[in-house]
């Protein structure tokens, strides 16, 4: 690296400024250029120096010219401004003359400079590529289509197709492609080699014959309880015994075959069992209603209380409570009444009379 | 390519197909790799951009069975059923697995099953009340045979399914195009019930010898019962294991069973996820590999077609010149 040393020293008495710059011998400049010194007198127009690097550089160059070409011994400027201007022009010419050996020196080092330049160019190129790729990767957000393709979750060869894939349509399946010569099939992105089926009709019939010899079987059509004997005029091969603890089959059925068939064929209306249960419930309800009417006929404590003596009603209500659970068993005196056809005229009239206030 | 093939030359006595219940006529062969002969030309596998043409008389009553448990019968039923619904056909899926029903779970309809066929037979509800319509695809309906803790009366077990199919044929909404029956594992009473109304069968197998033995037995029973149209789906296929000769290839399976191929379903982790979610694979977006395979199987089922070529192994994808630049 170049090292620059600048020495400032005050000249004469008050503020003499001395600037000494040492330029390293990178380009092997002449010795006259290596050491510069600038001295400013106190009263000159150049003595006032601000610490501005650019301005200092310019003045510094001028002083260099003066020192190197015309006044090598002392580069001191005169106090007269016109004389200084003339010297400035002459020093400029001198500077141009001085640079010639520098350029010649540079030309002499062309081979080495070419290598350096090449390195700089390569470095510049690398920096440019790096900047470009980093900028491009900035656009590659996670979850984008490009990212999915990069991660293998989306196939790149499906990009750009005009029609979207219709998985709901079984007649348009883009994931099955058969090659032109039918030698391979591509399914879900994987290619499978196809081989022809070699089974012939003759081989197939041979297998059927083999099986018909090997297996003699009749489908069982009769299922009987384990332990039962085979009924007469029934082929024993068609009988299958079902044990009582069979996990899912039983020989017991609570409905007959014809009824089951009708149930299966029934298309409208209430199903058989629901209907039967409904009718049974209806009958039971009617029976209960009749019982209730009979109860009302015989025992109605609320009504009876109005016109009966207290002890009678009390005794009858107790009797009713005792007899009520056994109504359905027809074991008491009121049950024969309930077995009779309901809605008899006498019963109705009597109950209506009783219900009247 | 080296693939495990069946060699007729060197039978291995230690091969586990020595049980008397297993057919002695089934060729006992060892796996031996050899080079494939020169391949014959392959016709087109599948055509998209058109609706598949329904062939056969409706309703097509298809039972999906396997013999062995855990091979993917219920998964296949759910996915093929919904694929058919997506293709525009009306489908009724019957879960005939009486003891261990799971189809409602796979379809995510478990909270909507109030009545089953058991209640229909008993007269607790009508058939239309027991059918659960899928809200995602309204032309798909589910019917469960019975509730997990109830016992199916076997006095008319198989007949009951025939009555159900007949009732579906004559219902006011119209006859469904497909009735798909999910068969329970084994060859017990549930299997007998499930296969009774079926006209055709789909056999789900995995490329392992236990599944193949059961599948061969079940195929024999189906053929004895009069079901001649039997196709198979090879499920849980792993091309990496096939390449490493640790798993039988699809062609090996076909050579052993002698059945037409309806589909080949690759092993896919999405199956477990979709099962737990109650959302069948074929409705996934984007579609998965197994879902696409189920969709293709459903396509072939509609057209009563079978596979003419199978996927053998995965090969590296050819990349273009501009792929270096991300193209």
XYZ file of C-alpha atoms in Angstrom:
684
model
C 0.000 0.000 0.000
C 0.981 3.449 -0.609
C 1.943 5.428 2.317
C 1.715 9.126 2.381
C 3.378 11.213 4.903
C 2.706 14.844 5.144
C 4.820 17.036 7.238
C 3.742 20.479 8.114
C 6.114 22.813 9.620
C 5.814 26.403 10.336
C 8.262 28.557 8.427
C 10.008 31.552 9.727
C 8.530 33.108 12.746
C 4.795 33.063 12.776
C 2.977 30.428 10.727
C 5.213 29.089 8.064
C 3.553 26.054 6.583
C 5.623 23.302 5.162
C 3.923 20.423 3.447
C 5.994 17.432 2.619
C 4.446 14.554 0.832
C 6.130 11.304 0.173
C 4.623 9.254 -2.578
C 5.567 5.630 -2.513
C 7.383 4.102 -5.337
C 4.452 2.164 -6.749
C 4.872 3.449 -10.219
C 8.466 4.340 -9.749
C 8.077 8.047 -10.202
C 11.070 10.239 -10.547
C 12.784 11.279 -7.446
C 11.858 14.868 -8.045
C 8.252 13.983 -7.614
C 8.661 11.917 -4.551
C 9.349 14.748 -2.170
C 7.378 17.871 -2.290
C 7.729 20.787 -0.202
C 5.731 23.878 -0.140
C 6.517 26.911 1.748
C 4.277 29.838 2.100
C 5.342 33.104 3.177
C 3.440 35.025 5.648
C 2.391 37.958 3.461
C 1.796 36.233 0.204
C -1.628 35.700 -1.300
C -1.141 31.972 -0.990
C -0.351 32.009 2.653
C -3.939 31.685 3.728
C -4.776 28.040 3.571
C -7.986 26.396 4.540
C -7.961 22.727 5.279
C -9.881 21.786 2.197
C -8.441 18.618 0.716
C -9.339 19.464 -2.868
C -7.918 22.932 -2.754
C -4.892 21.742 -0.967
C -4.376 19.155 -3.629
C -4.464 21.727 -6.389
C -2.055 24.011 -4.724
C 0.014 21.133 -3.817
C 0.280 20.177 -7.459
C 1.274 23.651 -8.443
C 4.025 23.736 -5.927
C 5.202 20.404 -7.178
C 5.512 21.814 -10.686
C 7.435 24.749 -9.505
C 9.782 22.647 -7.503
C 10.370 19.993 -10.104
C 10.851 21.956 -13.337
C 11.918 25.461 -12.916
C 12.839 26.089 -9.349
C 14.178 22.887 -8.020
C 16.160 24.536 -5.345
C 13.473 26.674 -3.817
C 9.843 26.644 -4.877
C 9.060 29.834 -3.205
C 6.530 32.081 -4.980
C 7.096 35.672 -5.390
C 5.055 38.290 -3.765
C 3.934 39.712 -7.084
C 0.707 38.186 -8.460
C 1.554 38.678 -12.156
C 4.822 37.036 -11.734
C 3.080 34.190 -9.946
C 0.650 33.755 -12.838
C 3.462 33.544 -15.330
C 5.152 31.017 -13.175
C 1.914 29.105 -12.944
C 1.661 28.821 -16.724
C 5.207 27.795 -17.049
C 4.830 25.282 -14.263
C 1.806 23.814 -16.026
C 3.845 23.276 -19.111
C 6.498 21.725 -16.985
C 3.984 19.378 -15.438
C 2.961 18.106 -18.822
C 6.546 17.546 -19.666
C 7.109 15.785 -16.420
C 4.238 13.351 -16.925
C 5.749 11.993 -20.128
C 8.290 9.782 -18.382
C 5.496 8.614 -16.072
C 3.383 7.478 -18.983
C 6.393 5.856 -20.537
C 6.913 4.007 -17.296
C 3.311 2.850 -17.293
C 3.582 1.619 -20.858
C 6.573 -0.377 -19.853
C 4.495 -2.208 -17.287
C 1.689 -3.206 -19.711
C 2.063 -6.964 -19.171
C 1.654 -6.753 -15.446
C -1.095 -4.198 -15.658
C -3.006 -6.399 -18.070
C -3.108 -9.191 -15.518
C -4.199 -6.789 -12.827
C -6.871 -5.403 -15.092
C -8.084 -8.846 -15.912
C -8.373 -9.675 -12.239
C -10.294 -6.504 -11.637
C -12.609 -7.306 -14.564
C -13.228 -10.810 -13.260
C -13.895 -9.488 -9.803
C -16.272 -6.942 -11.241
C -18.019 -9.650 -13.235
C -18.368 -11.865 -10.177
C -19.748 -9.016 -8.146
C -22.262 -8.303 -10.892
C -23.380 -11.930 -11.120
C -23.650 -12.170 -7.373
C -25.743 -9.046 -7.217
C -27.946 -10.331 -10.020
C -28.532 -13.722 -8.434
C -29.205 -12.238 -5.040
C -31.704 -9.892 -6.587
C -33.323 -12.772 -8.471
C -33.514 -14.950 -5.364
C -35.268 -12.099 -3.640
C -38.211 -12.626 -5.965
C -38.328 -16.419 -5.288
C -40.735 -16.409 -2.379
C -41.509 -19.565 -0.475
C -44.686 -21.207 -1.609
C -44.564 -19.805 -5.078
C -45.001 -22.023 -8.092
C -41.296 -21.850 -8.827
C -40.565 -22.852 -5.284
C -42.964 -25.791 -5.532
C -41.284 -26.919 -8.727
C -37.897 -26.563 -7.074
C -39.011 -28.693 -4.144
C -40.486 -31.328 -6.421
C -44.051 -30.809 -5.324
C -45.144 -29.521 -8.680
C -44.047 -30.830 -11.991
C -42.468 -28.309 -14.230
C -43.657 -29.973 -17.406
C -47.234 -29.210 -16.477
C -46.646 -25.508 -16.361
C -48.113 -23.448 -19.057
C -50.853 -25.856 -20.064
C -53.857 -23.995 -21.242
C -56.581 -26.162 -19.678
C -56.611 -26.883 -15.966
C -56.558 -30.476 -14.824
C -60.032 -31.866 -14.279
C -59.770 -34.564 -11.690
C -63.525 -34.718 -11.344
C -63.827 -35.722 -14.946
C -62.900 -39.366 -15.371
C -62.998 -39.027 -19.128
C -60.217 -36.478 -19.229
C -57.360 -37.853 -17.260
C -54.110 -36.144 -18.078
C -52.105 -38.246 -15.671
C -52.273 -41.380 -17.782
C -50.310 -41.236 -20.970
C -49.594 -44.209 -23.118
C -46.632 -44.051 -25.403
C -47.098 -44.077 -29.128
C -45.913 -47.633 -29.564
C -47.838 -48.798 -26.484
C -44.680 -50.053 -24.889
C -44.863 -47.903 -21.811
C -47.419 -46.020 -19.786
C -46.875 -42.914 -17.776
C -48.968 -42.620 -14.651
C -48.582 -39.871 -12.088
C -45.259 -38.889 -13.600
C -43.790 -42.375 -13.417
C -43.110 -44.382 -16.531
C -43.799 -48.092 -16.451
C -42.751 -50.578 -19.046
C -45.579 -52.687 -20.380
C -45.431 -56.368 -21.079
C -48.120 -58.237 -22.996
C -50.389 -60.692 -21.242
C -49.423 -64.183 -22.303
C -52.443 -66.116 -21.056
C -54.164 -67.896 -23.889
C -57.666 -69.292 -24.139
C -56.298 -72.789 -24.102
C -54.402 -72.224 -20.896
C -57.476 -70.709 -19.356
C -59.631 -73.713 -20.244
C -56.935 -76.047 -18.937
C -57.061 -74.294 -15.593
C -60.847 -74.576 -15.531
C -60.646 -78.278 -16.185
C -58.075 -78.684 -13.464
C -60.268 -76.888 -10.977
C -63.365 -78.809 -11.951
C -61.480 -82.006 -11.236
C -60.023 -80.723 -8.008
C -63.124 -79.183 -6.471
C -66.452 -80.925 -6.308
C -68.810 -78.615 -4.545
C -72.482 -77.842 -4.350
C -73.684 -74.663 -2.835
C -75.490 -75.442 0.420
C -79.126 -74.519 0.280
C -80.309 -75.973 3.529
C -79.010 -74.799 6.854
C -79.968 -76.856 9.851
C -79.117 -76.725 13.483
C -76.055 -78.636 14.502
C -77.045 -82.079 15.667
C -80.183 -82.298 13.598
C -80.413 -85.095 11.080
C -80.669 -84.571 7.353
C -84.254 -84.512 6.180
C -85.282 -87.190 3.701
C -85.067 -86.591 -0.051
C -82.424 -83.865 0.454
C -78.981 -84.004 -1.107
C -76.507 -84.197 1.782
C -74.022 -82.049 -0.128
C -76.391 -79.128 -0.020
C -76.850 -79.251 3.734
C -74.817 -77.088 6.059
C -74.993 -77.356 9.824
C -74.885 -74.119 11.740
C -73.726 -74.390 15.347
C -75.686 -72.607 18.011
C -72.725 -70.395 18.871
C -72.017 -69.330 15.305
C -70.871 -65.713 15.379
C -73.201 -64.308 12.773
C -75.523 -67.037 11.460
C -78.482 -68.729 13.039
C -81.082 -71.186 11.939
C -83.749 -69.628 14.106
C -86.097 -67.213 12.452
C -89.199 -65.644 13.894
C -90.847 -65.013 10.527
C -91.630 -67.391 7.750
C -90.145 -67.272 4.281
C -93.152 -65.886 2.459
C -93.533 -63.048 4.865
C -89.829 -62.181 4.598
C -90.099 -62.138 0.825
C -93.088 -59.822 0.979
C -91.188 -57.535 3.285
C -88.309 -57.276 0.834
C -90.603 -56.630 -2.109
C -92.644 -54.007 -0.291
C -92.172 -50.639 -1.967
C -94.720 -48.363 -0.348
C -96.563 -48.048 2.863
C -95.740 -48.922 6.398
C -93.415 -51.883 6.865
C -94.934 -55.059 8.157
C -93.493 -55.103 11.633
C -94.051 -51.430 12.209
C -97.618 -51.888 11.106
C -98.065 -54.928 13.320
C -96.577 -53.162 16.294
C -98.733 -50.155 15.594
C -101.846 -52.289 15.466
C -100.872 -54.078 18.641
C -100.296 -50.774 20.360
C -103.593 -49.517 19.028
C -105.386 -52.530 20.424
C -103.648 -52.117 23.732
C -104.510 -48.460 23.837
C -108.123 -49.172 23.080
C -108.112 -51.773 25.749
C -106.641 -49.317 28.170
C -109.191 -46.724 27.195
C -111.953 -49.214 27.778
C -110.476 -50.052 31.099
C -110.353 -46.408 31.945
C -113.990 -46.016 30.985
C -114.881 -48.942 33.136
C -112.868 -47.464 35.906
C -114.729 -44.235 35.465
C -117.902 -46.199 35.451
C -117.101 -47.983 38.624
C -114.712 -45.767 40.433
C -114.349 -42.076 39.967
C -113.319 -40.671 43.318
C -113.566 -37.059 42.333
C -117.113 -37.426 41.096
C -118.153 -39.895 43.676
C -117.025 -37.639 46.414
C -119.689 -35.215 45.484
C -122.612 -37.414 46.146
C -121.288 -40.310 48.126
C -120.507 -40.598 51.713
C -116.849 -40.243 52.573
C -116.251 -43.670 53.947
C -117.625 -45.337 50.820
C -115.480 -43.411 48.475
C -112.462 -44.085 50.586
C -113.115 -47.788 50.614
C -113.754 -47.854 46.836
C -110.633 -45.920 46.002
C -108.578 -48.340 48.041
C -110.185 -51.207 46.296
C -109.455 -49.624 42.922
C -105.797 -49.189 43.754
C -105.486 -52.802 44.683
C -107.254 -54.066 41.598
C -105.583 -51.857 39.005
C -102.369 -53.868 38.452
C -104.319 -57.009 37.803
C -106.664 -55.565 35.220
C -105.006 -57.260 32.292
C -104.935 -60.606 33.934
C -108.800 -60.758 34.119
C -108.653 -61.939 37.641
C -110.943 -59.490 39.409
C -114.528 -58.572 39.169
C -114.014 -55.559 36.897
C -112.036 -57.407 34.274
C -114.971 -59.237 32.742
C -116.471 -55.883 32.072
C -113.402 -54.736 30.226
C -113.425 -57.837 28.086
C -116.741 -56.992 26.790
C -117.062 -54.990 23.635
C -116.356 -51.393 24.403
C -118.621 -48.545 23.687
C -121.808 -50.343 24.786
C -124.770 -47.945 25.148
C -125.180 -48.632 28.828
C -121.569 -47.961 29.566
C -121.529 -44.749 27.645
C -124.624 -43.416 29.205
C -123.498 -44.323 32.652
C -120.088 -42.787 32.204
C -121.566 -39.666 30.740
C -123.919 -39.432 33.599
C -121.115 -39.818 36.022
C -118.983 -37.208 34.270
C -121.762 -34.677 34.492
C -121.312 -32.313 37.393
C -35.184 -57.584 -17.936
C -34.856 -60.355 -15.409
C -38.130 -61.219 -13.811
C -39.197 -64.136 -11.653
C -40.775 -66.712 -13.872
C -42.085 -70.161 -13.344
C -39.831 -72.947 -14.368
C -41.254 -76.316 -15.320
C -37.868 -77.908 -15.240
C -36.913 -77.837 -11.631
C -39.863 -78.541 -9.338
C -39.095 -77.930 -5.733
C -40.583 -80.495 -3.296
C -40.416 -78.010 -0.474
C -42.867 -75.756 -2.191
C -45.679 -75.242 0.297
C -48.484 -76.180 -2.096
C -48.456 -79.745 -0.841
C -51.669 -79.738 1.112
C -54.249 -82.178 -0.139
C -56.846 -79.456 -0.180
C -54.820 -77.585 -2.702
C -55.034 -78.936 -6.197
C -52.314 -81.341 -7.042
C -52.841 -80.429 -10.610
C -51.786 -76.874 -9.927
C -48.280 -76.828 -11.288
C -45.775 -76.932 -8.472
C -43.069 -74.739 -9.799
C -40.183 -72.807 -8.461
C -39.370 -69.272 -9.201
C -36.483 -68.999 -11.530
C -35.451 -65.912 -13.368
C -34.951 -66.100 -17.050
C -34.958 -63.673 -19.876
C -38.244 -62.865 -21.469
C -38.810 -63.799 -25.051
C -39.246 -61.156 -27.636
C -42.399 -59.248 -26.708
C -45.399 -59.419 -28.920
C -47.105 -56.218 -29.957
C -49.285 -54.679 -27.312
C -52.676 -53.309 -28.073
C -53.901 -50.184 -26.430
C -54.487 -50.409 -22.722
C -57.159 -47.861 -22.084
C -58.902 -45.093 -23.921
C -59.841 -41.949 -22.128
C -61.889 -39.077 -23.466
C -64.941 -41.264 -23.909
C -67.534 -42.929 -21.754
C -67.144 -46.697 -21.404
C -69.832 -48.697 -23.084
C -71.837 -50.830 -20.739
C -71.959 -54.381 -21.943
C -74.089 -57.196 -20.627
C -77.541 -57.217 -19.147
C -78.358 -54.916 -16.281
C -78.166 -55.188 -13.421
C -74.710 -56.658 -13.509
C -74.424 -58.509 -10.217
C -70.742 -58.740 -9.370
C -69.356 -60.380 -6.259
C -65.916 -59.286 -5.087
C -64.295 -62.138 -3.245
C -60.903 -63.578 -2.432
C -60.991 -66.393 0.075
C -58.140 -64.972 2.075
C -58.747 -62.025 4.340
C -56.940 -58.722 4.210
C -56.186 -58.700 0.513
C -58.332 -55.675 -0.251
C -61.838 -56.876 -1.087
C -63.614 -54.077 0.702
C -61.180 -51.465 -0.590
C -61.698 -52.739 -4.114
C -65.467 -52.727 -3.670
C -65.500 -49.152 -2.436
C -63.180 -47.827 -5.112
C -64.619 -49.719 -8.041
C -68.133 -48.880 -6.913
C -67.424 -45.193 -6.690
C -65.483 -45.278 -9.947
C -68.507 -46.763 -11.652
C -70.650 -44.041 -10.116
C -68.202 -41.422 -11.391
C -68.458 -42.946 -14.833
C -72.176 -42.281 -14.680
C -73.605 -45.673 -13.818
C -76.015 -46.283 -10.972
C -74.464 -48.592 -8.427
C -75.728 -50.407 -5.363
C -72.982 -51.814 -3.163
C -74.057 -54.555 -0.785
C -71.851 -55.263 2.190
C -72.461 -58.979 2.596
C -69.793 -59.339 5.242
C -72.263 -60.262 7.922
C -70.015 -60.506 10.916
C -67.354 -57.957 10.115
C -68.733 -55.272 7.889
C -66.419 -52.400 6.998
C -67.593 -51.042 3.690
C -69.541 -48.275 5.380
C -66.359 -47.135 7.116
C -64.369 -47.017 3.913
C -67.073 -44.974 2.271
C -67.466 -42.695 5.272
C -71.141 -43.625 5.602
C -71.008 -45.351 8.969
C -73.108 -42.701 10.694
C -75.872 -42.982 8.156
C -76.521 -46.716 8.381
C -79.678 -46.976 10.461
C -81.353 -49.914 8.778
C -79.876 -52.974 7.138
C -81.195 -55.798 4.999
C -81.852 -57.686 8.201
C -84.439 -55.081 9.177
C -85.884 -55.192 5.677
C -86.403 -58.934 5.911
C -87.921 -58.608 9.341
C -90.265 -55.900 8.138
C -88.861 -53.126 10.301
C -88.283 -50.927 7.272
C -88.657 -50.910 3.532
C -85.755 -51.576 1.183
C -85.545 -47.963 0.022
C -85.177 -46.895 3.641
C -82.242 -49.222 4.152
C -80.358 -47.962 1.101
C -77.869 -45.257 2.061
C -77.290 -42.812 -0.745
C -73.822 -41.316 -0.998
C -73.961 -37.542 -1.000
C -70.788 -37.217 -3.087
C -72.162 -39.299 -5.947
C -75.882 -39.642 -5.732
C -75.997 -42.635 -8.060
C -74.125 -44.706 -5.517
C -76.044 -46.477 -2.747
C -74.939 -48.714 0.070
C -76.856 -51.569 1.630
C -75.491 -53.404 4.629
C -76.692 -56.931 5.269
C -76.828 -56.798 9.015
C -75.567 -55.025 12.069
C -72.382 -56.306 13.640
C -73.971 -57.945 16.648
C -77.033 -59.417 14.978
C -77.252 -62.897 13.522
C -78.501 -63.511 10.032
C -81.145 -66.225 9.822
C -79.635 -68.704 7.392
C -82.908 -70.422 6.653
C -83.245 -68.031 3.716
C -79.786 -66.413 3.733
C -78.952 -66.796 0.080
C -82.548 -66.408 -1.004
C -82.766 -63.105 0.812
C -80.067 -61.629 -1.405
C -81.855 -62.893 -4.496
C -85.029 -61.202 -3.282
C -83.091 -58.016 -2.677
C -81.666 -58.062 -6.196
C -85.119 -58.710 -7.637
C -86.567 -55.883 -5.616
C -83.825 -53.547 -6.834
C -84.603 -54.521 -10.407
C -88.200 -53.481 -10.077
C -87.885 -50.371 -7.986
C -89.432 -47.132 -9.110
C -86.129 -45.241 -9.562
C -85.084 -47.758 -12.144
C -82.905 -50.780 -12.224
C -79.319 -50.131 -11.109
C -76.589 -50.800 -13.620
C -74.343 -52.543 -11.148
C -74.932 -54.424 -7.933
C -71.578 -55.014 -6.304
C -71.436 -57.475 -3.430
C -68.590 -57.312 -0.959
C -68.004 -60.912 0.057
C -66.608 -61.891 3.452
C -63.380 -63.823 3.764
C -63.485 -67.585 3.950
C -65.933 -70.043 2.439
C -68.369 -70.117 5.320
C -72.049 -69.235 5.426
C -71.303 -65.596 4.605
C -69.506 -66.542 1.415
C -72.362 -68.824 0.382
C -74.851 -66.054 0.988
C -72.827 -63.489 -0.914
C -72.232 -65.485 -4.066
C -75.822 -66.677 -4.409
C -77.214 -63.866 -6.581
C -73.973 -63.117 -8.468
C -73.526 -63.547 -12.195
C -69.879 -62.636 -12.319
C -67.044 -62.486 -9.866
C -63.945 -60.437 -9.278
C -61.219 -62.241 -7.421
C -58.847 -60.042 -5.433
C -55.445 -61.592 -4.891
C -52.095 -60.430 -3.645
C -48.912 -61.802 -5.177
C -48.151 -64.247 -2.397
C -48.666 -67.970 -2.247
C -51.173 -67.947 0.623
C -53.487 -65.684 -1.254
C -53.048 -67.674 -4.451
C -53.964 -70.941 -2.807
C -57.158 -69.509 -1.329
C -57.975 -67.765 -4.573
C -57.643 -70.965 -6.556
C -59.952 -72.743 -4.141
C -62.524 -69.996 -4.249
C -62.355 -69.891 -8.022
C -63.116 -73.577 -8.067
C -66.121 -73.096 -5.803
C -67.403 -70.246 -7.911
C -67.098 -72.298 -11.058
C -68.911 -75.149 -9.368
C -71.679 -72.722 -8.474
C -72.064 -71.741 -12.091
C -70.257 -68.419 -12.115
C -68.068 -68.593 -15.176
C -67.177 -64.953 -15.679
C -64.348 -64.611 -13.176
C -61.659 -61.976 -13.435
C -58.969 -61.102 -10.998
C -57.422 -57.997 -9.553
C -53.853 -58.319 -8.391
C -53.510 -55.977 -5.468
C -50.548 -54.549 -3.590
C -48.033 -55.042 -6.362
C -44.566 -53.680 -5.762
C -42.428 -53.304 -8.830
C -39.284 -52.863 -6.785
C -39.766 -56.248 -5.133
C -40.594 -57.830 -8.464
C -37.413 -56.426 -9.915
C -35.469 -57.819 -6.998
C -37.191 -61.192 -7.509
C -38.712 -61.056 -4.043
C -42.279 -60.953 -5.291
C -44.144 -62.812 -7.990
C -44.915 -60.718 -10.986
C -48.442 -60.233 -12.219
C -47.791 -62.531 -15.122
C -46.666 -65.229 -12.722
C -49.890 -64.885 -10.770
C -51.870 -65.105 -13.936
C -49.980 -68.147 -15.055
C -50.771 -69.916 -11.800
C -54.467 -69.079 -11.650
C -55.315 -68.871 -15.317
C -57.737 -65.991 -14.917
C -58.228 -62.885 -16.972
C -56.836 -59.708 -15.467
C -59.204 -56.928 -14.563
C -56.625 -54.694 -12.943
C -53.282 -54.407 -11.261
C -53.180 -52.194 -8.209
C -49.775 -51.019 -7.050
C -48.946 -50.767 -3.389
C -49.766 -47.268 -2.266
C -49.544 -45.656 1.133
C -52.517 -43.526 0.196
C -54.774 -46.559 0.634
C -54.369 -46.521 4.402
C -54.854 -42.795 4.523
C -58.009 -42.897 2.459
C -59.344 -45.810 4.496
C -58.903 -43.889 7.705
C -60.464 -40.806 6.228
C -63.471 -42.645 4.830
C -62.725 -41.121 1.465
C -62.085 -43.623 -1.329
C -58.908 -43.335 -3.338
C -60.604 -42.657 -6.622
C -61.966 -39.384 -5.282
C -58.528 -38.111 -4.267
C -57.218 -35.050 -5.974
C -54.678 -35.213 -7.361
C -55.322 -38.866 -8.141
C -52.989 -41.442 -6.739
C -51.416 -44.325 -8.556
C -53.651 -46.903 -6.899
C -56.704 -44.741 -7.515
C -55.951 -44.558 -11.210
C -55.506 -48.310 -11.325
C -58.882 -48.829 -9.647
C -60.452 -46.447 -12.107
C -59.045 -48.411 -14.999
C -60.260 -51.662 -13.466
C -63.745 -50.202 -13.199
C -63.518 -49.128 -16.811
C -62.711 -52.662 -17.903
C -65.477 -54.045 -15.724
C -68.002 -51.895 -17.544
C -66.840 -53.056 -20.928
C -66.262 -56.647 -19.791
C -62.736 -56.206 -20.972
C -59.513 -57.543 -19.545
C -55.951 -56.323 -19.470
C -53.860 -57.017 -22.516
C -50.687 -55.607 -21.075
C -49.385 -55.208 -17.563
C -46.964 -52.824 -15.979
C -43.741 -54.690 -15.416
C -41.320 -52.250 -13.917
C -40.670 -48.611 -13.558
C -38.219 -47.197 -15.991
C -36.460 -43.860 -15.809
C -38.319 -41.110 -17.478
C -36.775 -39.721 -20.626
C -36.074 -36.096 -20.125
C -35.802 -33.562 -22.871
C -32.849 -31.393 -23.704
C -34.272 -28.429 -21.914
C -34.956 -30.427 -18.752
C -31.518 -29.265 -17.593
C -32.957 -25.806 -17.453
C -36.020 -26.944 -15.576
C -38.160 -27.441 -18.641
